[in-house]
Short mmCIF file of C-alpha atoms in Angstrom, two decimals:
data_model
loop_
_atom_site.label_atom_id
_atom_site.label_comp_id
_atom_site.label_asym_id
_atom_site.label_seq_id
_atom_site.Cartn_x
_atom_site.Cartn_y
_atom_site.Cartn_z
CA UNK U 528 58.80 100.21 122.35
CA UNK U 529 58.89 96.65 121.02
CA UNK U 530 61.66 94.27 122.03
CA UNK U 531 63.50 94.04 118.63
CA UNK U 532 63.63 97.82 118.33
CA UNK U 533 64.86 98.20 121.90
CA UNK U 534 67.56 95.61 121.31
CA UNK U 535 68.65 97.34 118.10
CA UNK U 536 68.95 100.67 119.87
CA UNK U 537 70.98 99.14 122.69
CA UNK U 538 73.36 97.53 120.19
CA UNK U 539 73.69 100.81 118.27
CA UNK U 540 74.39 102.73 121.48
CA UNK U 541 77.02 100.22 122.62
CA UNK U 542 78.70 100.31 119.20
CA UNK U 543 78.72 104.09 119.32
CA UNK U 544 80.25 104.19 122.80
CA UNK U 545 82.96 101.74 121.75
CA UNK U 546 83.70 103.71 118.59
CA UNK U 547 83.83 106.89 120.64
CA UNK U 548 86.83 105.54 122.53
CA UNK U 549 88.78 105.00 119.31
CA UNK U 550 91.13 107.57 117.81
CA UNK U 551 89.27 109.98 115.56
CA UNK U 552 91.21 108.76 112.53
CA UNK U 553 89.91 105.20 113.01
CA UNK U 554 86.34 106.29 113.76
CA UNK U 555 86.23 108.34 110.56
CA UNK U 556 87.08 105.28 108.50
CA UNK U 557 83.59 103.99 109.31
CA UNK U 558 81.26 105.38 106.59
CA UNK U 559 78.30 105.56 109.00
CA UNK U 560 80.21 108.14 111.06
CA UNK U 561 81.29 110.51 108.30
CA UNK U 562 79.01 113.38 107.17
CA UNK U 563 78.41 113.10 103.43
CA UNK U 564 81.03 114.95 101.41
CA UNK U 565 83.42 115.55 104.35
CA UNK U 566 87.05 114.45 103.93
CA UNK U 567 90.33 115.38 105.62
CA UNK U 568 94.05 114.78 105.30
CA UNK U 569 94.38 113.70 108.93
CA UNK U 570 92.45 113.42 112.19
CA UNK U 571 93.76 113.85 115.75
CA UNK U 572 92.13 113.28 119.12
CA UNK U 573 88.94 111.28 119.68
CA UNK U 574 85.38 111.70 118.37
CA UNK U 575 84.54 113.32 121.71
CA UNK U 576 87.14 116.02 121.22
CA UNK U 577 89.18 116.01 118.02
CA UNK U 578 90.33 117.95 114.97
CA UNK U 579 90.15 117.15 111.25
CA UNK U 580 93.25 118.58 109.57
CA UNK U 581 92.87 120.25 106.16
CA UNK U 582 89.24 119.18 105.90
CA UNK U 583 87.21 119.56 102.72
CA UNK U 584 83.49 119.57 102.04
CA UNK U 585 82.67 118.29 98.53
CA UNK U 586 86.25 119.17 97.64
CA UNK U 587 86.03 122.73 98.96
CA UNK U 588 88.76 123.54 101.56
CA UNK U 589 87.51 124.18 105.11
CA UNK U 590 90.82 124.29 106.96
CA UNK U 591 90.94 122.56 110.35
CA UNK U 592 87.54 121.45 111.69
CA UNK U 593 86.92 120.80 115.39
CA UNK U 594 84.76 117.73 116.10
CA UNK U 595 82.71 116.94 119.20
CA UNK U 596 80.48 113.88 119.59
CA UNK U 597 77.22 114.39 121.50
CA UNK U 598 76.68 111.35 123.79
CA UNK U 599 72.94 111.33 124.60
CA UNK U 600 71.61 110.88 121.01
CA UNK U 601 73.65 107.69 120.76
CA UNK U 602 71.09 106.03 123.07
CA UNK U 603 68.58 106.47 120.22
CA UNK U 604 70.91 105.13 117.54
CA UNK U 605 71.88 108.61 116.33
CA UNK U 606 75.37 110.00 115.79
CA UNK U 607 75.42 113.78 116.26
CA UNK U 608 78.71 115.55 115.62
CA UNK U 609 79.31 119.19 116.44
CA UNK U 610 81.52 120.64 113.69
CA UNK U 611 83.13 124.07 113.86
CA UNK U 612 85.69 126.24 112.08
CA UNK U 613 86.55 129.91 112.65
CA UNK U 614 83.76 130.89 110.20
CA UNK U 615 81.21 128.06 110.52
CA UNK U 616 79.48 125.86 113.11
CA UNK U 617 76.81 123.20 112.82
CA UNK U 618 75.66 119.72 113.81
CA UNK U 619 75.85 116.77 111.40
CA UNK U 620 73.70 113.72 112.13
CA UNK U 621 73.97 110.12 110.93
CA UNK U 622 72.23 106.90 111.95
CA UNK U 623 68.45 106.68 112.36
CA UNK U 624 68.31 110.32 111.24
CA UNK U 625 70.51 111.96 108.61
CA UNK U 626 71.24 115.58 107.79
CA UNK U 627 72.35 118.71 109.60
CA UNK U 628 70.99 121.26 112.06
CA UNK U 629 71.91 124.58 113.68
CA UNK U 630 74.23 125.53 110.81
CA UNK U 631 75.55 129.07 111.11
CA UNK U 632 78.31 130.93 109.32
CA UNK U 633 79.85 131.34 105.89
CA UNK U 634 81.41 128.82 103.51
CA UNK U 635 83.15 129.53 100.21
CA UNK U 636 81.50 127.74 97.30
CA UNK U 637 83.09 127.14 93.88
CA UNK U 638 81.44 128.12 90.60
CA UNK U 639 83.43 126.18 87.98
CA UNK U 640 80.93 127.05 85.23
CA UNK U 641 81.61 130.78 85.62
CA UNK U 642 85.39 131.35 85.43
CA UNK U 643 86.57 134.10 87.74
CA UNK U 644 83.35 134.18 89.77
CA UNK U 645 83.33 133.49 93.50
CA UNK U 646 80.40 132.50 95.70
CA UNK U 647 79.77 132.23 99.42
CA UNK U 648 77.09 130.25 101.22
CA UNK U 649 75.74 131.99 104.32
CA UNK U 650 73.66 129.95 106.79
CA UNK U 651 71.63 131.07 109.78
CA UNK U 652 70.14 128.34 111.97
CA UNK U 653 69.76 126.27 108.80
CA UNK U 654 68.83 122.61 108.97
CA UNK U 655 67.59 119.65 106.95
CA UNK U 656 66.90 116.26 108.55
CA UNK U 657 65.68 112.96 107.06
CA UNK U 658 64.33 109.83 108.74
CA UNK U 659 62.88 106.62 107.28
CA UNK U 660 63.27 107.95 103.73
CA UNK U 661 61.20 111.07 104.45
CA UNK U 662 62.09 114.70 105.03
CA UNK U 663 61.62 115.11 108.79
CA UNK U 664 62.39 118.78 109.41
CA UNK U 665 63.85 121.77 107.57
CA UNK U 666 64.23 125.46 108.27
CA UNK U 667 66.50 128.42 108.87
CA UNK U 668 67.84 130.92 106.37
CA UNK U 669 70.18 130.45 103.42
CA UNK U 670 71.86 133.18 101.40
CA UNK U 671 74.17 132.82 98.42
CA UNK U 672 76.44 135.73 97.54
CA UNK U 673 77.98 135.70 94.06
CA UNK U 674 80.70 138.06 92.87
CA UNK U 675 81.09 137.90 89.11
CA UNK U 676 84.38 138.59 87.36
CA UNK U 677 84.96 141.98 85.80
CA UNK U 678 85.11 145.61 86.91
CA UNK U 679 82.05 147.35 88.38
CA UNK U 680 79.98 144.15 88.40
CA UNK U 681 77.53 144.27 91.32
CA UNK U 682 77.36 141.40 93.78
CA UNK U 683 74.41 139.06 93.28
CA UNK U 684 72.47 137.93 96.35
CA UNK U 685 70.03 135.02 96.52
CA UNK U 686 68.00 134.08 99.59
CA UNK U 687 65.60 131.32 100.63
CA UNK U 688 64.45 128.94 103.37
CA UNK U 689 64.85 125.13 103.35
CA UNK U 690 61.54 123.25 103.54
CA UNK U 691 60.21 119.71 103.43
CA UNK U 692 58.06 118.68 100.48
CA UNK U 693 57.05 115.05 100.74
CA UNK U 694 60.11 112.82 100.94
CA UNK U 695 62.47 115.56 99.72
CA UNK U 696 64.08 118.62 101.17
CA UNK U 697 63.68 121.67 98.94
CA UNK U 698 65.23 125.10 98.70
CA UNK U 699 64.07 127.95 96.46
CA UNK U 700 66.55 130.82 96.15
CA UNK U 701 65.59 134.11 94.51
CA UNK U 702 67.52 137.28 93.76
CA UNK U 703 66.53 140.62 95.27
CA UNK U 704 63.89 142.63 93.36
CA UNK U 705 65.55 145.11 91.03
CA UNK U 706 68.84 143.17 90.83
CA UNK U 707 70.85 143.34 87.63
CA UNK U 708 70.06 139.65 87.06
CA UNK U 709 66.71 138.04 87.84
CA UNK U 710 67.71 134.61 89.16
CA UNK U 711 65.73 131.74 90.67
CA UNK U 712 67.19 128.43 91.84
CA UNK U 713 65.00 125.41 92.69
CA UNK U 714 66.93 122.65 94.46
CA UNK U 715 65.69 119.34 95.90
CA UNK U 716 67.49 116.48 97.65
CA UNK U 717 66.47 113.10 99.06
CA UNK U 718 67.78 111.12 102.02
CA UNK U 719 69.98 109.05 99.70
CA UNK U 720 71.83 112.22 98.66
CA UNK U 721 70.49 112.45 95.13
CA UNK U 722 69.73 116.05 94.19
CA UNK U 723 68.41 118.09 91.29
CA UNK U 724 68.88 121.81 90.66
CA UNK U 725 67.07 124.04 88.18
CA UNK U 726 68.57 127.51 87.67
CA UNK U 727 66.74 130.21 85.69
CA UNK U 728 68.31 133.56 84.80
CA UNK U 729 66.73 136.55 83.06
CA UNK U 730 69.02 139.25 81.68
CA UNK U 731 68.89 141.76 78.85
CA UNK U 732 72.69 142.05 78.72
CA UNK U 733 73.87 140.34 75.47
CA UNK U 734 77.33 139.65 76.89
CA UNK U 735 75.86 138.06 80.02
CA UNK U 736 73.45 135.94 77.97
CA UNK U 737 76.29 134.71 75.78
CA UNK U 738 78.43 133.84 78.82
CA UNK U 739 75.55 131.91 80.37
CA UNK U 740 74.90 129.96 77.18
CA UNK U 741 78.59 129.04 77.02
CA UNK U 742 78.18 127.81 80.63
CA UNK U 743 75.42 125.40 79.61
CA UNK U 744 72.28 127.53 80.01
CA UNK U 745 69.59 126.99 77.37
CA UNK U 746 67.41 129.91 76.19
CA UNK U 747 63.66 129.56 76.63
CA UNK U 748 60.48 131.59 77.11
CA UNK U 749 61.16 132.03 80.84
CA UNK U 750 64.81 132.98 80.40
CA UNK U 751 68.05 131.01 80.35
CA UNK U 752 67.73 127.67 82.13
CA UNK U 753 70.22 125.05 83.29
CA UNK U 754 69.36 121.68 84.87
CA UNK U 755 71.83 119.77 87.06
CA UNK U 756 71.62 116.57 89.08
CA UNK U 757 73.93 114.30 91.01
CA UNK U 758 74.60 112.88 94.44
CA UNK U 759 75.91 114.77 97.45
CA UNK U 760 79.52 113.95 98.21
CA UNK U 761 80.32 113.08 94.60
CA UNK U 762 81.67 115.42 91.91
CA UNK U 763 78.98 116.64 89.48
CA UNK U 764 78.91 115.15 86.01
CA UNK U 765 80.67 117.31 83.38
#
């Protein structure tokens, strides 16, 4: 290890140790500490053992989130925070590496384009890490469960595995064979948080096709398609 890099790591570790002695509320005012998209009304305790009150992820309520700072990665200039709620647990990382690992559980996910619909994100040992502008590691299992509005509407299930493709992390979600709707979602995200999502739906139901077109899906030879892009932690463009 060369001398400048060693010095930088020592400084980063010392800064992390000092910040770790601060109240959690003060530590979470430092952008480098906060996982992208995570906010809270209040924070109690310290980064080593604290609680975020009424936390939200990209605006979606999480309730109270327990926080625990892992000390050893700080020697390498990495901030690893164990986050947990009654229904979810995972590790968020900032610093020389960015992303998340060991994510397990279920999170509610809003679908503003489909009024009355509800979705849940289910994760099993899911992870996506970036370093030096490149996708470093990805894996685990991701499922999305969607319950559409209306009586006797079956639940839609999509499943896929995060993967690295060049500098980006990618996730392809597909519906089960024989489902009422044939759905594929292609999502990609870079270390800077910029993402793009392409959603394709095939359905022979005229009412469903009309509802999707009203929600911004464009008809084409492969089905109804919608393209979205934005940056993690920021509200999507209307």
